[in-house]
Amino acid sequence: MNNDATSHLNEILEHLFVLTGYSGQDPKILSTHRETTTAWTEIVVQAFYDTLFSYPPTASVFSEGEREKREQMLRDWYQGLVAGNITEEWWQHQWFVGLVHIKRGVSNIFLIGMMSRIQQLFLGKCLETLPPAEAEELFGAFKRVTDVVTGLIADGYFENYFIALERTVGFKTALIQRMLDMEVNKMLEEWRNASP
Amino acid sequence: MRADMLTSVLMELNGSSADIEASGIVSTDGLMMAALLPQGMDEDRVGAMSAAMLSLGDRTAQELSRGELDQVLIKGDNGFVLMIHAGKEAVLTVLAKPQAKLGLIFLDVKRAAEQISRLI
């Protein structure tokens, strides 16, 4: 990552950490329960891909015979996460997932929907396995980390559109922002005029 | 003060040929610095479009190995739009009539762009 991208990533992380309440304690909590949560890997992986493959718009993202490879990627991601291996490089990697999503046509709607699915599944397993206070603590840590991941990937997705435009046609971010502002103002005006 | 000086360069340019209908100076990120535009023409839009077209021209010239961009010229049924760098941070945009003598206009526009670049 170049310096600009690193400082942008750090800025986004700072906002997300403050707003979600994420702290360095969260990876430690995750790590404490790693044995229990690692055992849920196959349940998470199977539910995730069963959901994606049973819904045509998300199933269409994948090519034939790809499921096994994708499952292994999710397995690695989940196990690294619940082991609390959350480093600077790990966050950088999440940012680049946004690029992969653009390339593969994985919209932010799909991302948010599926992250919610994982969180719900994880919550159910926490409540089923642990005493309420521990379940709440563990799920809280998992939720904060995965919410930061969602924010990071979603922002990366959007931000990389700007970067790609600047690189291909030379439009500065400030210019694109100006164009957006103009059109958004126009749309808001049209919407206000059309509202009863 | 500088805005007044920029406007006076535009007035001089528009006065140099009856074929020049309007002109404007825009920052490379699309902000209008000075403009003499026909009534009803949206300054913000002209600013954003000028900056976008010049950026695109710059990048096209570079990607297709055409060297440094000199100008971007658009021809429509109702006339021409000419865009040229005025220093590194600004764009001079000129609207001209369809029958305009482009050779003379190019010269006047280049001179004006040099003046603007010194002022900015």
PDB file of C-alpha atoms in Angstrom:
ATOM      1  CA  MET A   1       0.000   0.000   0.000  1.00  0.00           C
ATOM      2  CA  ASN A   2       1.329   3.475  -0.776  1.00  0.00           C
ATOM      3  CA  ASN A   3       1.448   6.231   1.867  1.00  0.00           C
ATOM      4  CA  ASP A   4      -1.777   7.908   0.721  1.00  0.00           C
ATOM      5  CA  ALA A   5      -3.710   4.665   0.837  1.00  0.00           C
ATOM      6  CA  THR A   6      -2.260   3.736   4.225  1.00  0.00           C
ATOM      7  CA  SER A   7      -3.149   7.073   5.770  1.00  0.00           C
ATOM      8  CA  HIS A   8      -6.652   6.870   4.258  1.00  0.00           C
ATOM      9  CA  LEU A   9      -7.073   3.373   5.646  1.00  0.00           C
ATOM     10  CA  ASN A  10      -5.894   4.497   9.083  1.00  0.00           C
ATOM     11  CA  GLU A  11      -8.349   7.379   9.031  1.00  0.00           C
ATOM     12  CA  ILE A  12     -11.243   5.056   8.188  1.00  0.00           C
ATOM     13  CA  LEU A  13     -10.170   2.582  10.856  1.00  0.00           C
ATOM     14  CA  GLU A  14      -9.968   5.332  13.450  1.00  0.00           C
ATOM     15  CA  HIS A  15     -13.542   6.442  12.673  1.00  0.00           C
ATOM     16  CA  LEU A  16     -14.845   2.886  12.708  1.00  0.00           C
ATOM     17  CA  PHE A  17     -13.021   1.945  15.921  1.00  0.00           C
ATOM     18  CA  VAL A  18     -14.406   4.972  17.751  1.00  0.00           C
ATOM     19  CA  LEU A  19     -17.941   4.626  16.407  1.00  0.00           C
ATOM     20  CA  THR A  20     -18.317   0.861  16.877  1.00  0.00           C
ATOM     21  CA  GLY A  21     -16.499   0.880  20.221  1.00  0.00           C
ATOM     22  CA  TYR A  22     -13.869  -1.564  18.974  1.00  0.00           C
ATOM     23  CA  SER A  23     -10.801  -1.843  21.183  1.00  0.00           C
ATOM     24  CA  GLY A  24      -7.623  -3.923  21.511  1.00  0.00           C
ATOM     25  CA  GLN A  25      -9.534  -5.950  24.091  1.00  0.00           C
ATOM     26  CA  ASP A  26     -11.773  -7.451  21.384  1.00  0.00           C
ATOM     27  CA  PRO A  27      -9.108  -9.646  19.714  1.00  0.00           C
ATOM     28  CA  LYS A  28      -8.144 -10.869  23.223  1.00  0.00           C
ATOM     29  CA  ILE A  29     -11.748 -11.841  23.989  1.00  0.00           C
ATOM     30  CA  LEU A  30     -11.976 -13.651  20.659  1.00  0.00           C
ATOM     31  CA  SER A  31      -8.699 -15.426  21.319  1.00  0.00           C
ATOM     32  CA  THR A  32      -9.871 -16.610  24.759  1.00  0.00           C
ATOM     33  CA  HIS A  33     -12.757 -18.478  23.142  1.00  0.00           C
ATOM     34  CA  ARG A  34     -10.889 -19.665  20.063  1.00  0.00           C
ATOM     35  CA  GLU A  35     -11.270 -23.382  20.764  1.00  0.00           C
ATOM     36  CA  THR A  36     -15.021 -23.122  21.085  1.00  0.00           C
ATOM     37  CA  THR A  37     -15.513 -20.815  18.125  1.00  0.00           C
ATOM     38  CA  THR A  38     -13.102 -22.603  15.788  1.00  0.00           C
ATOM     39  CA  ALA A  39     -15.292 -25.667  16.210  1.00  0.00           C
ATOM     40  CA  TRP A  40     -18.147 -23.700  14.582  1.00  0.00           C
ATOM     41  CA  THR A  41     -16.177 -23.162  11.376  1.00  0.00           C
ATOM     42  CA  GLU A  42     -17.972 -25.711   9.213  1.00  0.00           C
ATOM     43  CA  ILE A  43     -21.398 -24.558  10.401  1.00  0.00           C
ATOM     44  CA  VAL A  44     -20.547 -20.977   9.424  1.00  0.00           C
ATOM     45  CA  VAL A  45     -18.967 -21.930   6.095  1.00  0.00           C
ATOM     46  CA  GLN A  46     -21.791 -24.215   5.070  1.00  0.00           C
ATOM     47  CA  ALA A  47     -24.565 -21.797   6.065  1.00  0.00           C
ATOM     48  CA  PHE A  48     -22.773 -18.957   4.272  1.00  0.00           C
ATOM     49  CA  TYR A  49     -22.376 -20.728   0.953  1.00  0.00           C
ATOM     50  CA  ASP A  50     -25.734 -22.515   1.145  1.00  0.00           C
ATOM     51  CA  THR A  51     -27.341 -19.087   1.417  1.00  0.00           C
ATOM     52  CA  LEU A  52     -25.313 -17.642  -1.442  1.00  0.00           C
ATOM     53  CA  PHE A  53     -25.837 -20.586  -3.776  1.00  0.00           C
ATOM     54  CA  SER A  54     -29.556 -20.874  -3.086  1.00  0.00           C
ATOM     55  CA  TYR A  55     -30.247 -17.275  -4.138  1.00  0.00           C
ATOM     56  CA  PRO A  56     -29.812 -16.738  -7.908  1.00  0.00           C
ATOM     57  CA  PRO A  57     -28.466 -13.148  -7.802  1.00  0.00           C
ATOM     58  CA  THR A  58     -25.673 -14.140  -5.401  1.00  0.00           C
ATOM     59  CA  ALA A  59     -25.161 -17.578  -6.954  1.00  0.00           C
ATOM     60  CA  SER A  60     -24.469 -15.867 -10.290  1.00  0.00           C
ATOM     61  CA  VAL A  61     -21.314 -14.300  -8.828  1.00  0.00           C
ATOM     62  CA  PHE A  62     -19.638 -17.724  -8.806  1.00  0.00           C
ATOM     63  CA  SER A  63     -18.370 -19.845 -11.634  1.00  0.00           C
ATOM     64  CA  GLU A  64     -18.901 -23.585 -11.802  1.00  0.00           C
ATOM     65  CA  GLY A  65     -16.777 -25.696  -9.472  1.00  0.00           C
ATOM     66  CA  GLU A  66     -15.595 -22.681  -7.517  1.00  0.00           C
ATOM     67  CA  ARG A  67     -17.354 -23.377  -4.231  1.00  0.00           C
ATOM     68  CA  GLU A  68     -14.612 -25.472  -2.647  1.00  0.00           C
ATOM     69  CA  LYS A  69     -11.957 -22.811  -3.184  1.00  0.00           C
ATOM     70  CA  ARG A  70     -14.222 -20.054  -1.853  1.00  0.00           C
ATOM     71  CA  GLU A  71     -15.129 -22.153   1.167  1.00  0.00           C
ATOM     72  CA  GLN A  72     -11.459 -22.540   2.035  1.00  0.00           C
ATOM     73  CA  MET A  73     -10.993 -18.759   1.847  1.00  0.00           C
ATOM     74  CA  LEU A  74     -13.896 -18.198   4.220  1.00  0.00           C
ATOM     75  CA  ARG A  75     -12.613 -20.938   6.513  1.00  0.00           C
ATOM     76  CA  ASP A  76      -9.208 -19.213   6.721  1.00  0.00           C
ATOM     77  CA  TRP A  77     -10.780 -15.803   7.245  1.00  0.00           C
ATOM     78  CA  TYR A  78     -13.123 -17.007   9.976  1.00  0.00           C
ATOM     79  CA  GLN A  79     -10.466 -18.988  11.823  1.00  0.00           C
ATOM     80  CA  GLY A  80      -7.988 -16.096  11.728  1.00  0.00           C
ATOM     81  CA  LEU A  81     -10.672 -13.772  13.023  1.00  0.00           C
ATOM     82  CA  VAL A  82     -11.872 -15.942  15.902  1.00  0.00           C
ATOM     83  CA  ALA A  83      -8.271 -16.672  16.858  1.00  0.00           C
ATOM     84  CA  GLY A  84      -7.914 -12.925  17.402  1.00  0.00           C
ATOM     85  CA  ASN A  85      -5.110 -12.622  14.814  1.00  0.00           C
ATOM     86  CA  ILE A  86      -6.114  -9.056  14.033  1.00  0.00           C
ATOM     87  CA  THR A  87      -3.087  -7.087  12.942  1.00  0.00           C
ATOM     88  CA  GLU A  88      -2.452  -4.020  10.813  1.00  0.00           C
ATOM     89  CA  GLU A  89      -1.849  -6.311   7.827  1.00  0.00           C
ATOM     90  CA  TRP A  90      -5.124  -8.081   8.516  1.00  0.00           C
ATOM     91  CA  TRP A  91      -7.038  -4.791   8.292  1.00  0.00           C
ATOM     92  CA  GLN A  92      -5.180  -3.882   5.098  1.00  0.00           C
ATOM     93  CA  HIS A  93      -6.204  -7.196   3.636  1.00  0.00           C
ATOM     94  CA  GLN A  94      -9.880  -6.472   4.422  1.00  0.00           C
ATOM     95  CA  TRP A  95      -9.588  -3.162   2.548  1.00  0.00           C
ATOM     96  CA  PHE A  96      -8.391  -4.974  -0.557  1.00  0.00           C
ATOM     97  CA  VAL A  97     -11.340  -7.345  -0.358  1.00  0.00           C
ATOM     98  CA  GLY A  98     -13.339  -4.307  -1.567  1.00  0.00           C
ATOM     99  CA  LEU A  99     -11.316  -4.407  -4.793  1.00  0.00           C
ATOM    100  CA  VAL A 100     -12.028  -8.097  -5.250  1.00  0.00           C
ATOM    101  CA  HIS A 101     -15.721  -7.391  -4.681  1.00  0.00           C
ATOM    102  CA  ILE A 102     -15.742  -4.745  -7.442  1.00  0.00           C
ATOM    103  CA  LYS A 103     -13.990  -7.127  -9.810  1.00  0.00           C
ATOM    104  CA  ARG A 104     -16.409  -9.962  -9.093  1.00  0.00           C
ATOM    105  CA  GLY A 105     -19.594  -7.889  -8.969  1.00  0.00           C
ATOM    106  CA  VAL A 106     -20.218  -8.468  -5.256  1.00  0.00           C
ATOM    107  CA  SER A 107     -22.271  -5.422  -4.297  1.00  0.00           C
ATOM    108  CA  ASN A 108     -22.284  -3.854  -0.841  1.00  0.00           C
ATOM    109  CA  ILE A 109     -25.854  -5.124  -0.462  1.00  0.00           C
ATOM    110  CA  PHE A 110     -24.572  -8.686  -0.725  1.00  0.00           C
ATOM    111  CA  LEU A 111     -21.727  -7.907   1.665  1.00  0.00           C
ATOM    112  CA  ILE A 112     -23.976  -6.372   4.329  1.00  0.00           C
ATOM    113  CA  GLY A 113     -26.610  -9.097   3.981  1.00  0.00           C
ATOM    114  CA  MET A 114     -24.101 -11.900   4.346  1.00  0.00           C
ATOM    115  CA  MET A 115     -22.178 -10.288   7.195  1.00  0.00           C
ATOM    116  CA  SER A 116     -25.488  -9.980   9.026  1.00  0.00           C
ATOM    117  CA  ARG A 117     -26.093 -13.666   8.344  1.00  0.00           C
ATOM    118  CA  ILE A 118     -22.720 -14.629   9.858  1.00  0.00           C
ATOM    119  CA  GLN A 119     -23.308 -12.405  12.880  1.00  0.00           C
ATOM    120  CA  GLN A 120     -26.744 -13.909  13.528  1.00  0.00           C
ATOM    121  CA  LEU A 121     -25.374 -17.412  13.261  1.00  0.00           C
ATOM    122  CA  PHE A 122     -22.498 -16.564  15.582  1.00  0.00           C
ATOM    123  CA  LEU A 123     -24.890 -15.020  18.114  1.00  0.00           C
ATOM    124  CA  GLY A 124     -27.064 -18.143  18.063  1.00  0.00           C
ATOM    125  CA  LYS A 125     -24.022 -20.352  18.710  1.00  0.00           C
ATOM    126  CA  CYS A 126     -22.785 -18.074  21.520  1.00  0.00           C
ATOM    127  CA  LEU A 127     -26.155 -18.189  23.296  1.00  0.00           C
ATOM    128  CA  GLU A 128     -26.421 -21.927  22.792  1.00  0.00           C
ATOM    129  CA  THR A 129     -22.910 -22.688  24.102  1.00  0.00           C
ATOM    130  CA  LEU A 130     -21.897 -20.116  26.714  1.00  0.00           C
ATOM    131  CA  PRO A 131     -23.337 -18.582  29.883  1.00  0.00           C
ATOM    132  CA  PRO A 132     -25.243 -15.352  29.016  1.00  0.00           C
ATOM    133  CA  ALA A 133     -22.565 -12.914  30.236  1.00  0.00           C
ATOM    134  CA  GLU A 134     -19.787 -14.668  28.303  1.00  0.00           C
ATOM    135  CA  ALA A 135     -21.984 -15.023  25.249  1.00  0.00           C
ATOM    136  CA  GLU A 136     -22.690 -11.291  25.322  1.00  0.00           C
ATOM    137  CA  GLU A 137     -19.019 -10.432  25.721  1.00  0.00           C
ATOM    138  CA  LEU A 138     -17.869 -12.771  22.946  1.00  0.00           C
ATOM    139  CA  PHE A 139     -20.601 -11.758  20.528  1.00  0.00           C
ATOM    140  CA  GLY A 140     -19.924  -8.067  21.270  1.00  0.00           C
ATOM    141  CA  ALA A 141     -16.264  -8.514  20.302  1.00  0.00           C
ATOM    142  CA  PHE A 142     -17.159 -10.489  17.166  1.00  0.00           C
ATOM    143  CA  LYS A 143     -19.815  -7.952  16.163  1.00  0.00           C
ATOM    144  CA  ARG A 144     -17.483  -4.967  16.556  1.00  0.00           C
ATOM    145  CA  VAL A 145     -14.709  -6.582  14.525  1.00  0.00           C
ATOM    146  CA  THR A 146     -17.036  -7.713  11.740  1.00  0.00           C
ATOM    147  CA  ASP A 147     -18.810  -4.336  11.669  1.00  0.00           C
ATOM    148  CA  VAL A 148     -15.453  -2.619  11.185  1.00  0.00           C
ATOM    149  CA  VAL A 149     -14.703  -5.118   8.388  1.00  0.00           C
ATOM    150  CA  THR A 150     -18.050  -4.319   6.732  1.00  0.00           C
ATOM    151  CA  GLY A 151     -17.391  -0.565   6.946  1.00  0.00           C
ATOM    152  CA  LEU A 152     -13.901  -0.991   5.584  1.00  0.00           C
ATOM    153  CA  ILE A 153     -14.917  -3.124   2.612  1.00  0.00           C
ATOM    154  CA  ALA A 154     -17.905  -0.914   1.808  1.00  0.00           C
ATOM    155  CA  ASP A 155     -15.771   2.224   1.934  1.00  0.00           C
ATOM    156  CA  GLY A 156     -13.022   0.529  -0.089  1.00  0.00           C
ATOM    157  CA  TYR A 157     -15.594  -0.358  -2.714  1.00  0.00           C
ATOM    158  CA  PHE A 158     -16.762   3.251  -3.039  1.00  0.00           C
ATOM    159  CA  GLU A 159     -13.343   4.845  -2.685  1.00  0.00           C
ATOM    160  CA  ASN A 160     -11.809   2.606  -5.310  1.00  0.00           C
ATOM    161  CA  TYR A 161     -14.347   3.832  -7.878  1.00  0.00           C
ATOM    162  CA  PHE A 162     -12.954   7.321  -7.323  1.00  0.00           C
ATOM    163  CA  ILE A 163      -9.362   6.101  -7.535  1.00  0.00           C
ATOM    164  CA  ALA A 164     -10.083   4.145 -10.735  1.00  0.00           C
ATOM    165  CA  LEU A 165     -11.703   7.217 -12.346  1.00  0.00           C
ATOM    166  CA  GLU A 166      -8.770   9.391 -11.386  1.00  0.00           C
ATOM    167  CA  ARG A 167      -6.313   6.872 -12.770  1.00  0.00           C
ATOM    168  CA  THR A 168      -8.128   6.194 -16.035  1.00  0.00           C
ATOM    169  CA  VAL A 169      -9.572   9.545 -17.075  1.00  0.00           C
ATOM    170  CA  GLY A 170      -7.697  11.881 -14.740  1.00  0.00           C
ATOM    171  CA  PHE A 171     -10.744  13.201 -12.848  1.00  0.00           C
ATOM    172  CA  LYS A 172      -9.573  14.466  -9.470  1.00  0.00           C
ATOM    173  CA  THR A 173     -11.555  13.304  -6.451  1.00  0.00           C
ATOM    174  CA  ALA A 174     -12.523  16.928  -5.732  1.00  0.00           C
ATOM    175  CA  LEU A 175     -13.955  17.205  -9.263  1.00  0.00           C
ATOM    176  CA  ILE A 176     -15.945  13.990  -8.947  1.00  0.00           C
ATOM    177  CA  GLN A 177     -17.197  15.196  -5.572  1.00  0.00           C
ATOM    178  CA  ARG A 178     -18.298  18.471  -7.187  1.00  0.00           C
ATOM    179  CA  MET A 179     -20.137  16.600  -9.952  1.00  0.00           C
ATOM    180  CA  LEU A 180     -21.826  14.416  -7.352  1.00  0.00           C
ATOM    181  CA  ASP A 181     -22.847  17.428  -5.270  1.00  0.00           C
ATOM    182  CA  MET A 182     -24.367  19.147  -8.298  1.00  0.00           C
ATOM    183  CA  GLU A 183     -26.395  16.117  -9.305  1.00  0.00           C
ATOM    184  CA  VAL A 184     -27.426  15.277  -5.750  1.00  0.00           C
ATOM    185  CA  ASN A 185     -28.683  18.847  -5.259  1.00  0.00           C
ATOM    186  CA  LYS A 186     -30.643  18.546  -8.492  1.00  0.00           C
ATOM    187  CA  MET A 187     -32.117  15.185  -7.471  1.00  0.00           C
ATOM    188  CA  LEU A 188     -33.079  16.532  -4.033  1.00  0.00           C
ATOM    189  CA  GLU A 189     -34.761  19.531  -5.655  1.00  0.00           C
ATOM    190  CA  GLU A 190     -36.698  17.269  -8.061  1.00  0.00           C
ATOM    191  CA  TRP A 191     -37.712  15.022  -5.168  1.00  0.00           C
ATOM    192  CA  ARG A 192     -38.852  18.005  -3.051  1.00  0.00           C
ATOM    193  CA  ASN A 193     -40.828  19.449  -5.970  1.00  0.00           C
ATOM    194  CA  ALA A 194     -42.480  16.108  -6.621  1.00  0.00           C
ATOM    195  CA  SER A 195     -43.330  15.522  -2.936  1.00  0.00           C
ATOM    196  CA  PRO A 196     -46.910  16.427  -2.006  1.00  0.00           C
TER     197      PRO A 196
ATOM    198  CA  MET B   1      -8.934  41.767  -6.928  1.00  0.00           C
ATOM    199  CA  ARG B   2      -7.440  38.824  -8.804  1.00  0.00           C
ATOM    200  CA  ALA B   3     -10.946  37.797  -9.852  1.00  0.00           C
ATOM    201  CA  ASP B   4     -11.403  41.258 -11.382  1.00  0.00           C
ATOM    202  CA  MET B   5      -8.128  40.914 -13.253  1.00  0.00           C
ATOM    203  CA  LEU B   6      -9.163  37.501 -14.533  1.00  0.00           C
ATOM    204  CA  THR B   7     -12.517  38.896 -15.631  1.00  0.00           C
ATOM    205  CA  SER B   8     -10.791  41.700 -17.501  1.00  0.00           C
ATOM    206  CA  VAL B   9      -8.678  39.130 -19.395  1.00  0.00           C
ATOM    207  CA  LEU B  10     -11.911  37.403 -20.387  1.00  0.00           C
ATOM    208  CA  MET B  11     -13.504  40.689 -21.445  1.00  0.00           C
ATOM    209  CA  GLU B  12     -10.509  41.462 -23.624  1.00  0.00           C
ATOM    210  CA  LEU B  13     -10.636  37.949 -25.103  1.00  0.00           C
ATOM    211  CA  ASN B  14     -14.379  38.090 -25.811  1.00  0.00           C
ATOM    212  CA  GLY B  15     -13.862  41.521 -27.395  1.00  0.00           C
ATOM    213  CA  SER B  16     -11.067  40.291 -29.643  1.00  0.00           C
ATOM    214  CA  SER B  17     -13.448  38.444 -31.952  1.00  0.00           C
ATOM    215  CA  ALA B  18     -17.141  38.676 -32.671  1.00  0.00           C
ATOM    216  CA  ASP B  19     -17.068  34.893 -33.031  1.00  0.00           C
ATOM    217  CA  ILE B  20     -16.315  34.351 -29.315  1.00  0.00           C
ATOM    218  CA  GLU B  21     -19.600  34.059 -27.464  1.00  0.00           C
ATOM    219  CA  ALA B  22     -18.458  33.236 -23.960  1.00  0.00           C
ATOM    220  CA  SER B  23     -15.497  32.271 -21.851  1.00  0.00           C
ATOM    221  CA  GLY B  24     -14.625  31.088 -18.361  1.00  0.00           C
ATOM    222  CA  ILE B  25     -11.678  30.231 -16.157  1.00  0.00           C
ATOM    223  CA  VAL B  26     -12.017  27.116 -14.071  1.00  0.00           C
ATOM    224  CA  SER B  27      -9.778  25.383 -11.542  1.00  0.00           C
ATOM    225  CA  THR B  28      -8.683  21.862 -12.488  1.00  0.00           C
ATOM    226  CA  ASP B  29     -11.028  20.485  -9.848  1.00  0.00           C
ATOM    227  CA  GLY B  30     -13.985  22.248 -11.448  1.00  0.00           C
ATOM    228  CA  LEU B  31     -14.411  25.492  -9.489  1.00  0.00           C
ATOM    229  CA  MET B  32     -15.282  28.580 -11.551  1.00  0.00           C
ATOM    230  CA  MET B  33     -12.762  31.413 -11.002  1.00  0.00           C
ATOM    231  CA  ALA B  34     -14.163  33.960 -13.466  1.00  0.00           C
ATOM    232  CA  ALA B  35     -16.743  33.752 -16.223  1.00  0.00           C
ATOM    233  CA  LEU B  36     -18.489  35.714 -18.942  1.00  0.00           C
ATOM    234  CA  LEU B  37     -21.221  33.292 -19.902  1.00  0.00           C
ATOM    235  CA  PRO B  38     -24.574  33.714 -21.647  1.00  0.00           C
ATOM    236  CA  GLN B  39     -27.589  34.079 -19.383  1.00  0.00           C
ATOM    237  CA  GLY B  40     -29.078  30.787 -18.336  1.00  0.00           C
ATOM    238  CA  MET B  41     -25.825  28.847 -18.639  1.00  0.00           C
ATOM    239  CA  ASP B  42     -25.029  27.184 -15.303  1.00  0.00           C
ATOM    240  CA  GLU B  43     -21.537  28.262 -14.138  1.00  0.00           C
ATOM    241  CA  ASP B  44     -21.122  25.208 -11.900  1.00  0.00           C
ATOM    242  CA  ARG B  45     -21.879  22.836 -14.757  1.00  0.00           C
ATOM    243  CA  VAL B  46     -19.585  24.641 -17.168  1.00  0.00           C
ATOM    244  CA  GLY B  47     -16.868  24.485 -14.500  1.00  0.00           C
ATOM    245  CA  ALA B  48     -17.247  20.764 -13.827  1.00  0.00           C
ATOM    246  CA  MET B  49     -17.506  19.865 -17.513  1.00  0.00           C
ATOM    247  CA  SER B  50     -14.494  21.960 -18.499  1.00  0.00           C
ATOM    248  CA  ALA B  51     -12.306  20.407 -15.825  1.00  0.00           C
ATOM    249  CA  ALA B  52     -13.548  16.928 -16.709  1.00  0.00           C
ATOM    250  CA  MET B  53     -12.958  17.366 -20.444  1.00  0.00           C
ATOM    251  CA  LEU B  54      -9.485  18.758 -19.961  1.00  0.00           C
ATOM    252  CA  SER B  55      -8.565  15.958 -17.530  1.00  0.00           C
ATOM    253  CA  LEU B  56      -9.831  13.440 -20.042  1.00  0.00           C
ATOM    254  CA  GLY B  57      -7.891  15.150 -22.840  1.00  0.00           C
ATOM    255  CA  ASP B  58      -4.716  15.165 -20.741  1.00  0.00           C
ATOM    256  CA  ARG B  59      -5.043  11.484 -19.942  1.00  0.00           C
ATOM    257  CA  THR B  60      -5.951  10.541 -23.535  1.00  0.00           C
ATOM    258  CA  ALA B  61      -2.953  12.387 -24.953  1.00  0.00           C
ATOM    259  CA  GLN B  62      -0.724  10.687 -22.398  1.00  0.00           C
ATOM    260  CA  GLU B  63      -2.153   7.159 -22.802  1.00  0.00           C
ATOM    261  CA  LEU B  64      -2.108   7.340 -26.597  1.00  0.00           C
ATOM    262  CA  SER B  65       1.417   8.774 -26.670  1.00  0.00           C
ATOM    263  CA  ARG B  66       0.395  12.152 -28.138  1.00  0.00           C
ATOM    264  CA  GLY B  67       2.656  14.167 -25.841  1.00  0.00           C
ATOM    265  CA  GLU B  68       1.578  17.134 -23.734  1.00  0.00           C
ATOM    266  CA  LEU B  69      -2.028  18.208 -24.282  1.00  0.00           C
ATOM    267  CA  ASP B  70      -2.351  21.462 -26.197  1.00  0.00           C
ATOM    268  CA  GLN B  71      -6.110  21.904 -26.368  1.00  0.00           C
ATOM    269  CA  VAL B  72      -9.467  20.143 -26.434  1.00  0.00           C
ATOM    270  CA  LEU B  73     -11.843  21.184 -29.201  1.00  0.00           C
ATOM    271  CA  ILE B  74     -15.485  20.153 -29.423  1.00  0.00           C
ATOM    272  CA  LYS B  75     -17.567  20.942 -32.505  1.00  0.00           C
ATOM    273  CA  GLY B  76     -21.347  20.965 -32.417  1.00  0.00           C
ATOM    274  CA  ASP B  77     -24.086  22.195 -34.772  1.00  0.00           C
ATOM    275  CA  ASN B  78     -24.190  25.480 -32.921  1.00  0.00           C
ATOM    276  CA  GLY B  79     -20.487  26.112 -32.615  1.00  0.00           C
ATOM    277  CA  PHE B  80     -17.272  25.193 -30.871  1.00  0.00           C
ATOM    278  CA  VAL B  81     -16.067  24.656 -27.323  1.00  0.00           C
ATOM    279  CA  LEU B  82     -12.340  25.145 -26.888  1.00  0.00           C
ATOM    280  CA  MET B  83     -10.496  24.222 -23.694  1.00  0.00           C
ATOM    281  CA  ILE B  84      -6.883  24.938 -22.942  1.00  0.00           C
ATOM    282  CA  HIS B  85      -4.658  24.850 -19.857  1.00  0.00           C
ATOM    283  CA  ALA B  86      -4.016  28.217 -18.261  1.00  0.00           C
ATOM    284  CA  GLY B  87      -1.103  27.153 -16.099  1.00  0.00           C
ATOM    285  CA  LYS B  88      -1.122  23.878 -14.169  1.00  0.00           C
ATOM    286  CA  GLU B  89      -4.099  24.705 -11.978  1.00  0.00           C
ATOM    287  CA  ALA B  90      -6.625  26.272 -14.360  1.00  0.00           C
ATOM    288  CA  VAL B  91      -8.555  25.727 -17.561  1.00  0.00           C
ATOM    289  CA  LEU B  92      -9.681  28.413 -20.004  1.00  0.00           C
ATOM    290  CA  THR B  93     -12.920  27.482 -21.750  1.00  0.00           C
ATOM    291  CA  VAL B  94     -14.177  29.410 -24.769  1.00  0.00           C
ATOM    292  CA  LEU B  95     -17.463  29.085 -26.685  1.00  0.00           C
ATOM    293  CA  ALA B  96     -17.335  30.182 -30.326  1.00  0.00           C
ATOM    294  CA  LYS B  97     -19.832  30.500 -33.188  1.00  0.00           C
ATOM    295  CA  PRO B  98     -20.052  27.755 -35.849  1.00  0.00           C
ATOM    296  CA  GLN B  99     -18.516  29.923 -38.586  1.00  0.00           C
ATOM    297  CA  ALA B 100     -15.664  31.144 -36.330  1.00  0.00           C
ATOM    298  CA  LYS B 101     -12.190  31.551 -37.803  1.00  0.00           C
ATOM    299  CA  LEU B 102     -10.470  29.082 -35.546  1.00  0.00           C
ATOM    300  CA  GLY B 103      -6.879  30.045 -36.423  1.00  0.00           C
ATOM    301  CA  LEU B 104      -7.322  33.550 -35.044  1.00  0.00           C
ATOM    302  CA  ILE B 105      -9.271  32.325 -32.054  1.00  0.00           C
ATOM    303  CA  PHE B 106      -6.551  29.804 -31.165  1.00  0.00           C
ATOM    304  CA  LEU B 107      -3.975  32.603 -31.100  1.00  0.00           C
ATOM    305  CA  ASP B 108      -6.124  34.897 -28.942  1.00  0.00           C
ATOM    306  CA  VAL B 109      -7.021  32.079 -26.586  1.00  0.00           C
ATOM    307  CA  LYS B 110      -3.373  31.038 -26.168  1.00  0.00           C
ATOM    308  CA  ARG B 111      -2.387  34.602 -25.363  1.00  0.00           C
ATOM    309  CA  ALA B 112      -5.203  34.893 -22.841  1.00  0.00           C
ATOM    310  CA  ALA B 113      -4.230  31.556 -21.256  1.00  0.00           C
ATOM    311  CA  GLU B 114      -0.652  32.795 -20.781  1.00  0.00           C
ATOM    312  CA  GLN B 115      -1.910  35.979 -19.127  1.00  0.00           C
ATOM    313  CA  ILE B 116      -4.193  33.967 -16.846  1.00  0.00           C
ATOM    314  CA  SER B 117      -1.403  31.605 -15.901  1.00  0.00           C
ATOM    315  CA  ARG B 118       0.728  34.574 -14.826  1.00  0.00           C
ATOM    316  CA  LEU B 119      -2.128  35.966 -12.739  1.00  0.00           C
ATOM    317  CA  ILE B 120      -2.804  32.657 -11.017  1.00  0.00           C
TER     318      ILE B 120
END
